[in-house]
Structure formats: C-alpha cells, structure tokens
PDB file of C-alpha atoms and ligand atoms in Angstrom:
ATOM      1  CA  UNK A   1       5.709 -21.191   7.759  1.00 73.00           C
ATOM      2  CA  UNK A   2       4.439 -20.342   4.419  1.00 92.00           C
ATOM      3  CA  UNK A   3       6.525 -17.614   2.773  1.00 95.00           C
ATOM      4  CA  UNK A   4       3.563 -15.554   1.486  1.00 96.00           C
ATOM      5  CA  UNK A   5       2.587 -15.601   5.312  1.00 97.00           C
ATOM      6  CA  UNK A   6       5.991 -14.837   6.571  1.00 98.00           C
ATOM      7  CA  UNK A   7       6.311 -11.656   4.369  1.00 98.00           C
ATOM      8  CA  UNK A   8       2.923 -10.564   4.903  1.00 98.00           C
ATOM      9  CA  UNK A   9       3.458 -10.534   8.837  1.00 98.00           C
ATOM     10  CA  UNK A  10       6.484  -8.130   7.995  1.00 98.00           C
ATOM     11  CA  UNK A  11       4.108  -5.815   5.992  1.00 98.00           C
ATOM     12  CA  UNK A  12       1.552  -6.028   8.903  1.00 98.00           C
ATOM     13  CA  UNK A  13       4.192  -4.998  11.105  1.00 98.00           C
ATOM     14  CA  UNK A  14       4.735  -1.869   9.223  1.00 98.00           C
ATOM     15  CA  UNK A  15       0.879  -1.020   8.716  1.00 98.00           C
ATOM     16  CA  UNK A  16       0.553  -1.370  12.871  1.00 98.00           C
ATOM     17  CA  UNK A  17       3.390   1.219  13.017  1.00 98.00           C
ATOM     18  CA  UNK A  18       1.591   3.367  10.560  1.00 98.00           C
ATOM     19  CA  UNK A  19      -1.384   3.184  12.535  1.00 96.00           C
ATOM     20  CA  UNK A  20       0.431   4.062  15.577  1.00 96.00           C
ATOM     21  CA  UNK A  21       1.404   7.130  14.029  1.00 96.00           C
ATOM     22  CA  UNK A  22      -2.080   7.983  13.027  1.00 95.00           C
ATOM     23  CA  UNK A  23      -1.996   7.124   9.166  1.00 97.00           C
ATOM     24  CA  UNK A  24      -4.225   4.689   7.714  1.00 97.00           C
ATOM     25  CA  UNK A  25      -2.606   1.434   8.746  1.00 97.00           C
ATOM     26  CA  UNK A  26      -1.236  -0.270   5.376  1.00 98.00           C
ATOM     27  CA  UNK A  27       1.966  -1.619   5.106  1.00 98.00           C
ATOM     28  CA  UNK A  28       4.365  -3.191   2.521  1.00 98.00           C
ATOM     29  CA  UNK A  29       7.380  -5.077   2.477  1.00 98.00           C
ATOM     30  CA  UNK A  30       9.460  -5.363  -0.869  1.00 98.00           C
ATOM     31  CA  UNK A  31      11.030  -8.563  -1.021  1.00 98.00           C
ATOM     32  CA  UNK A  32      13.929  -9.633  -3.436  1.00 98.00           C
ATOM     33  CA  UNK A  33      15.669 -12.896  -3.631  1.00 97.00           C
ATOM     34  CA  UNK A  34      13.869 -14.205  -0.555  1.00 96.00           C
ATOM     35  CA  UNK A  35      15.008 -11.257   1.600  1.00 97.00           C
ATOM     36  CA  UNK A  36      13.251  -7.946   2.596  1.00 98.00           C
ATOM     37  CA  UNK A  37      14.749  -5.140   0.627  1.00 98.00           C
ATOM     38  CA  UNK A  38      12.723  -2.303   2.038  1.00 98.00           C
ATOM     39  CA  UNK A  39       9.565  -1.974   4.320  1.00 98.00           C
ATOM     40  CA  UNK A  40       7.387   1.008   4.437  1.00 98.00           C
ATOM     41  CA  UNK A  41       3.837   2.111   5.976  1.00 98.00           C
ATOM     42  CA  UNK A  42       1.651   4.665   4.668  1.00 98.00           C
ATOM     43  CA  UNK A  43       3.186   8.111   5.372  1.00 98.00           C
ATOM     44  CA  UNK A  44       0.781  10.434   3.578  1.00 98.00           C
ATOM     45  CA  UNK A  45      -0.218  12.463   6.392  1.00 97.00           C
ATOM     46  CA  UNK A  46       3.441  12.806   7.789  1.00 97.00           C
ATOM     47  CA  UNK A  47       5.010  13.650   4.457  1.00 97.00           C
ATOM     48  CA  UNK A  48       1.693  15.572   3.229  1.00 97.00           C
ATOM     49  CA  UNK A  49       2.136  13.636   0.219  1.00 98.00           C
ATOM     50  CA  UNK A  50      -0.905  12.203  -1.539  1.00 97.00           C
ATOM     51  CA  UNK A  51       1.055   9.558  -3.322  1.00 98.00           C
ATOM     52  CA  UNK A  52       3.243   8.257  -0.161  1.00 98.00           C
ATOM     53  CA  UNK A  53       1.178   5.279  -0.058  1.00 98.00           C
ATOM     54  CA  UNK A  54       3.111   2.401   1.476  1.00 98.00           C
ATOM     55  CA  UNK A  55       3.792   0.631  -1.815  1.00 98.00           C
ATOM     56  CA  UNK A  56       5.105   3.746  -3.506  1.00 98.00           C
ATOM     57  CA  UNK A  57       7.201   4.440  -0.328  1.00 98.00           C
ATOM     58  CA  UNK A  58       8.507   1.037  -0.268  1.00 98.00           C
ATOM     59  CA  UNK A  59       9.302   0.899  -3.950  1.00 98.00           C
ATOM     60  CA  UNK A  60      11.359   3.998  -3.851  1.00 98.00           C
ATOM     61  CA  UNK A  61      13.160   2.808  -0.814  1.00 98.00           C
ATOM     62  CA  UNK A  62      13.892  -0.371  -2.458  1.00 98.00           C
ATOM     63  CA  UNK A  63      15.109   1.061  -5.609  1.00 98.00           C
ATOM     64  CA  UNK A  64      17.369   3.329  -3.539  1.00 98.00           C
ATOM     65  CA  UNK A  65      18.781   0.612  -1.839  1.00 97.00           C
ATOM     66  CA  UNK A  66      19.090  -1.427  -4.859  1.00 97.00           C
ATOM     67  CA  UNK A  67      20.678   1.548  -6.897  1.00 98.00           C
ATOM     68  CA  UNK A  68      18.501   0.649  -9.799  1.00 98.00           C
ATOM     69  CA  UNK A  69      15.024   1.976 -10.734  1.00 97.00           C
ATOM     70  CA  UNK A  70      14.080  -1.259 -12.094  1.00 97.00           C
ATOM     71  CA  UNK A  71      13.133  -3.845  -9.333  1.00 98.00           C
ATOM     72  CA  UNK A  72      13.054  -6.947 -11.591  1.00 97.00           C
ATOM     73  CA  UNK A  73      12.374 -10.211  -9.865  1.00 97.00           C
ATOM     74  CA  UNK A  74      10.970  -8.384  -6.653  1.00 98.00           C
ATOM     75  CA  UNK A  75       7.870  -9.213  -4.932  1.00 98.00           C
ATOM     76  CA  UNK A  76       5.524  -6.404  -3.292  1.00 98.00           C
ATOM     77  CA  UNK A  77       3.490  -7.424   0.037  1.00 98.00           C
ATOM     78  CA  UNK A  78       1.135  -5.145   0.887  1.00 98.00           C
ATOM     79  CA  UNK A  79      -1.655  -5.557   3.528  1.00 98.00           C
ATOM     80  CA  UNK A  80      -4.641  -3.901   1.414  1.00 97.00           C
ATOM     81  CA  UNK A  81      -5.322  -4.242  -2.133  1.00 96.00           C
ATOM     82  CA  UNK A  82      -3.413  -1.580  -3.986  1.00 96.00           C
ATOM     83  CA  UNK A  83      -4.958   1.389  -5.916  1.00 94.00           C
ATOM     84  CA  UNK A  84      -4.601   2.098  -9.520  1.00 92.00           C
ATOM     85  CA  UNK A  85      -1.646   4.591  -8.931  1.00 95.00           C
ATOM     86  CA  UNK A  86       0.267   1.841  -6.864  1.00 96.00           C
ATOM     87  CA  UNK A  87      -0.193  -0.635  -9.536  1.00 94.00           C
ATOM     88  CA  UNK A  88       0.954   1.718 -12.153  1.00 93.00           C
ATOM     89  CA  UNK A  89       3.938   2.499  -9.928  1.00 96.00           C
ATOM     90  CA  UNK A  90       4.668  -1.227 -10.001  1.00 96.00           C
ATOM     91  CA  UNK A  91       4.739  -1.675 -13.573  1.00 95.00           C
ATOM     92  CA  UNK A  92       7.064   1.231 -13.926  1.00 95.00           C
ATOM     93  CA  UNK A  93       9.601  -0.570 -11.369  1.00 97.00           C
ATOM     94  CA  UNK A  94       8.853  -3.746 -13.438  1.00 96.00           C
ATOM     95  CA  UNK A  95       8.522  -6.052 -10.410  1.00 97.00           C
ATOM     96  CA  UNK A  96       7.575  -9.652 -10.808  1.00 97.00           C
ATOM     97  CA  UNK A  97       4.826 -10.178  -8.140  1.00 97.00           C
ATOM     98  CA  UNK A  98       2.361  -8.359  -5.848  1.00 97.00           C
ATOM     99  CA  UNK A  99       0.595 -10.177  -2.942  1.00 97.00           C
ATOM    100  CA  UNK A 100      -1.970  -8.275  -0.905  1.00 97.00           C
ATOM    101  CA  UNK A 101      -3.823  -9.105   2.131  1.00 97.00           C
ATOM    102  CA  UNK A 102      -7.293  -7.312   2.590  1.00 97.00           C
ATOM    103  CA  UNK A 103      -9.511  -6.959  -0.282  1.00 95.00           C
ATOM    104  CA  UNK A 104     -10.821  -3.330  -1.190  1.00 90.00           C
ATOM    105  CA  UNK A 105     -14.295  -4.545  -1.952  1.00 81.00           C
ATOM    106  CA  UNK A 106     -15.408  -1.101  -3.369  1.00 82.00           C
ATOM    107  CA  UNK A 107     -12.574  -0.594  -6.171  1.00 80.00           C
ATOM    108  CA  UNK A 108     -11.042  -3.855  -6.699  1.00 84.00           C
ATOM    109  CA  UNK A 109      -8.207  -2.239  -8.570  1.00 86.00           C
ATOM    110  CA  UNK A 110      -6.661  -5.490  -9.146  1.00 85.00           C
ATOM    111  CA  UNK A 111      -9.337  -6.945 -10.971  1.00 85.00           C
ATOM    112  CA  UNK A 112      -9.487  -3.845 -13.105  1.00 83.00           C
ATOM    113  CA  UNK A 113      -5.801  -4.202 -13.720  1.00 81.00           C
ATOM    114  CA  UNK A 114      -6.589  -7.955 -15.282  1.00 80.00           C
ATOM    115  CA  UNK A 115      -8.866  -6.377 -18.071  1.00 82.00           C
ATOM    116  CA  UNK A 116      -7.484  -7.747 -21.111  1.00 80.00           C
ATOM    117  CA  UNK A 117      -7.637  -4.389 -22.977  1.00 79.00           C
ATOM    118  CA  UNK A 118      -5.620  -2.707 -20.119  1.00 81.00           C
ATOM    119  CA  UNK A 119      -3.204  -5.607 -19.832  1.00 81.00           C
ATOM    120  CA  UNK A 120      -2.553  -5.475 -23.718  1.00 84.00           C
ATOM    121  CA  UNK A 121      -1.582  -1.731 -23.275  1.00 84.00           C
ATOM    122  CA  UNK A 122       0.974  -2.015 -20.620  1.00 86.00           C
ATOM    123  CA  UNK A 123       4.567  -2.607 -21.188  1.00 85.00           C
ATOM    124  CA  UNK A 124       5.086  -4.829 -18.036  1.00 90.00           C
ATOM    125  CA  UNK A 125       2.793  -7.382 -16.731  1.00 90.00           C
ATOM    126  CA  UNK A 126       2.980  -9.043 -13.149  1.00 92.00           C
ATOM    127  CA  UNK A 127       1.134 -11.525 -11.067  1.00 92.00           C
ATOM    128  CA  UNK A 128      -1.209 -10.289  -8.414  1.00 94.00           C
ATOM    129  CA  UNK A 129      -2.334 -12.657  -5.813  1.00 94.00           C
ATOM    130  CA  UNK A 130      -4.454 -11.537  -2.693  1.00 95.00           C
ATOM    131  CA  UNK A 131      -6.009 -12.891   0.509  1.00 95.00           C
ATOM    132  CA  UNK A 132      -2.880 -13.636   2.360  1.00 97.00           C
ATOM    133  CA  UNK A 133      -3.591 -13.105   6.129  1.00 97.00           C
ATOM    134  CA  UNK A 134      -6.784 -11.492   4.899  1.00 97.00           C
ATOM    135  CA  UNK A 135      -8.407 -11.582   8.251  1.00 97.00           C
ATOM    136  CA  UNK A 136      -5.475  -9.865  10.299  1.00 97.00           C
ATOM    137  CA  UNK A 137      -5.033  -7.142   7.340  1.00 96.00           C
ATOM    138  CA  UNK A 138      -8.428  -6.309   7.060  1.00 97.00           C
ATOM    139  CA  UNK A 139      -9.171  -6.267  11.114  1.00 97.00           C
ATOM    140  CA  UNK A 140      -6.219  -3.816  11.514  1.00 96.00           C
ATOM    141  CA  UNK A 141      -7.992  -1.395   8.979  1.00 96.00           C
ATOM    142  CA  UNK A 142     -11.411  -1.944  10.648  1.00 95.00           C
ATOM    143  CA  UNK A 143     -10.615  -1.311  14.113  1.00 94.00           C
ATOM    144  CA  UNK A 144      -8.760   1.873  12.907  1.00 94.00           C
ATOM    145  CA  UNK A 145     -11.709   3.355  11.169  1.00 93.00           C
ATOM    146  CA  UNK A 146     -13.779   2.246  14.212  1.00 93.00           C
ATOM    147  CA  UNK A 147     -11.706   4.137  16.559  1.00 90.00           C
ATOM    148  CA  UNK A 148     -11.389   7.061  14.182  1.00 89.00           C
ATOM    149  CA  UNK A 149     -15.266   7.395  14.040  1.00 91.00           C
ATOM    150  CA  UNK A 150     -15.501   7.186  17.848  1.00 91.00           C
ATOM    151  CA  UNK A 151     -12.935   9.835  18.063  1.00 88.00           C
ATOM    152  CA  UNK A 152     -14.624  12.122  15.623  1.00 88.00           C
ATOM    153  CA  UNK A 153     -18.009  11.740  17.501  1.00 88.00           C
ATOM    154  CA  UNK A 154     -16.387  12.414  20.637  1.00 88.00           C
ATOM    155  CA  UNK A 155     -14.668  15.495  19.382  1.00 86.00           C
ATOM    156  CA  UNK A 156     -18.098  16.623  17.922  1.00 77.00           C
ATOM    157  CA  UNK A 157     -16.964  17.246  14.431  1.00 59.00           C
ATOM    158  CA  UNK A 158     -14.378  16.260  11.824  1.00 55.00           C
ATOM    159  CA  UNK A 159     -11.596  17.735  13.568  1.00 52.00           C
ATOM    160  CA  UNK A 160      -9.440  14.755  13.497  1.00 53.00           C
ATOM    161  CA  UNK A 161      -9.561  14.145   9.580  1.00 53.00           C
ATOM    162  CA  UNK A 162      -9.168  17.665   8.766  1.00 53.00           C
ATOM    163  CA  UNK A 163      -5.666  17.751   6.692  1.00 54.00           C
ATOM    164  CA  UNK A 164      -3.127  19.939   8.356  1.00 54.00           C
ATOM    165  CA  UNK A 165      -1.420  22.605   6.727  1.00 54.00           C
ATOM    166  CA  UNK A 166      -2.769  25.621   4.886  1.00 55.00           C
ATOM    167  CA  UNK A 167      -6.576  25.931   4.661  1.00 57.00           C
ATOM    168  CA  UNK A 168      -7.223  28.339   1.949  1.00 60.00           C
ATOM    169  CA  UNK A 169      -5.859  28.235  -1.556  1.00 62.00           C
ATOM    170  CA  UNK A 170      -4.223  31.310  -2.800  1.00 57.00           C
ATOM    171  CA  UNK A 171      -5.028  32.171  -6.447  1.00 57.00           C
ATOM    172  CA  UNK A 172      -2.240  31.400  -8.378  1.00 50.00           C
TER     173      UNK A 172
HETATM  174 ZN1   ZN B   1      -1.972   3.208  -3.639  1.00 56.26          ZN
END
C-alpha cells in the first residue's frame, strides 16, 4: 500500500473517533522515521480549547513523547487542509512535511501559505501536499455536518451547537 494512504488511514481512524465524541471529525497522525509517533483527533469541545485542533494536539503529544519541541523530519498527516494556526504550529515544530486529505475550498490556507512573501518571512519551510484519500476524508466531514443540521432541525434550534460553559461574560 502507498505509504501516504497508509498513514492517512490512521488519521482517518482518529477523525472517526473524534466524530463519535461529537467533535468535528478531523484526525491527525504524526509520523517519524516510518512510525506513528502520535495520533490525535479534534478535541476543541472536550477540552474547551479553541486551539485543540487535531494537528496541534498531535504535535504536542509527539513532542512530549520525543522529549523535544522540535519535530525535525516528521510528517504530519491530517484529514482536512490545515488552518493558518495549525500551519503556524507546524513551522514552530520544524516538521518536514504535511500531507492532508480533504481540501478546504473556502479558506485554502495551504495555498496562502505558499505565497512567496509569506514564505520569505518564515524561519522554516516545509512541503505541503493534499488530496490523499480525499473522498473518504471529505465524506466523513460532509456526513457529520449533514447529521448535525438534521439534529438541529429536529431539536428546533441551535441547541446542539451552543458551546458548553458559562454563557455570560463577567466584566473584568
Ligand atoms: Zn487548525
């Protein structure tokens, strides 16, 4: 089997697990020297953490496991085209390559990231490739959002998407 597909399947598995927990089903697998160093699914709801995207959680786990905040030579597989925050985190981690599955047609952060002006300003560059197992990765997200819309209609409102936790902000 194609290595990219093999590792993307690992990422897809974690994405499915995240979906079962009610998170947006995005998963990541961090690979170093041909082995999976860390896996993670989206965990923004469970952790009540806006930065707990699959990629960031996988990078943190991988770095902890390796005992090094630099993940030189690592490849990060992720089921959805990463956002700018995650691409920034990959720069900080000094990864070697990022391979994603489904494209994010609205944002296309990976193409923004290729802008020469931006690239020149970065202290580390890495390769980004997309479209691996694209159908499976995109299909998982599509069915998740379809189900969620259906659930919302049945609940008669937006209750399912309302964030948990305090609703009102206290003046500081
Ligand atoms: Zn992200």
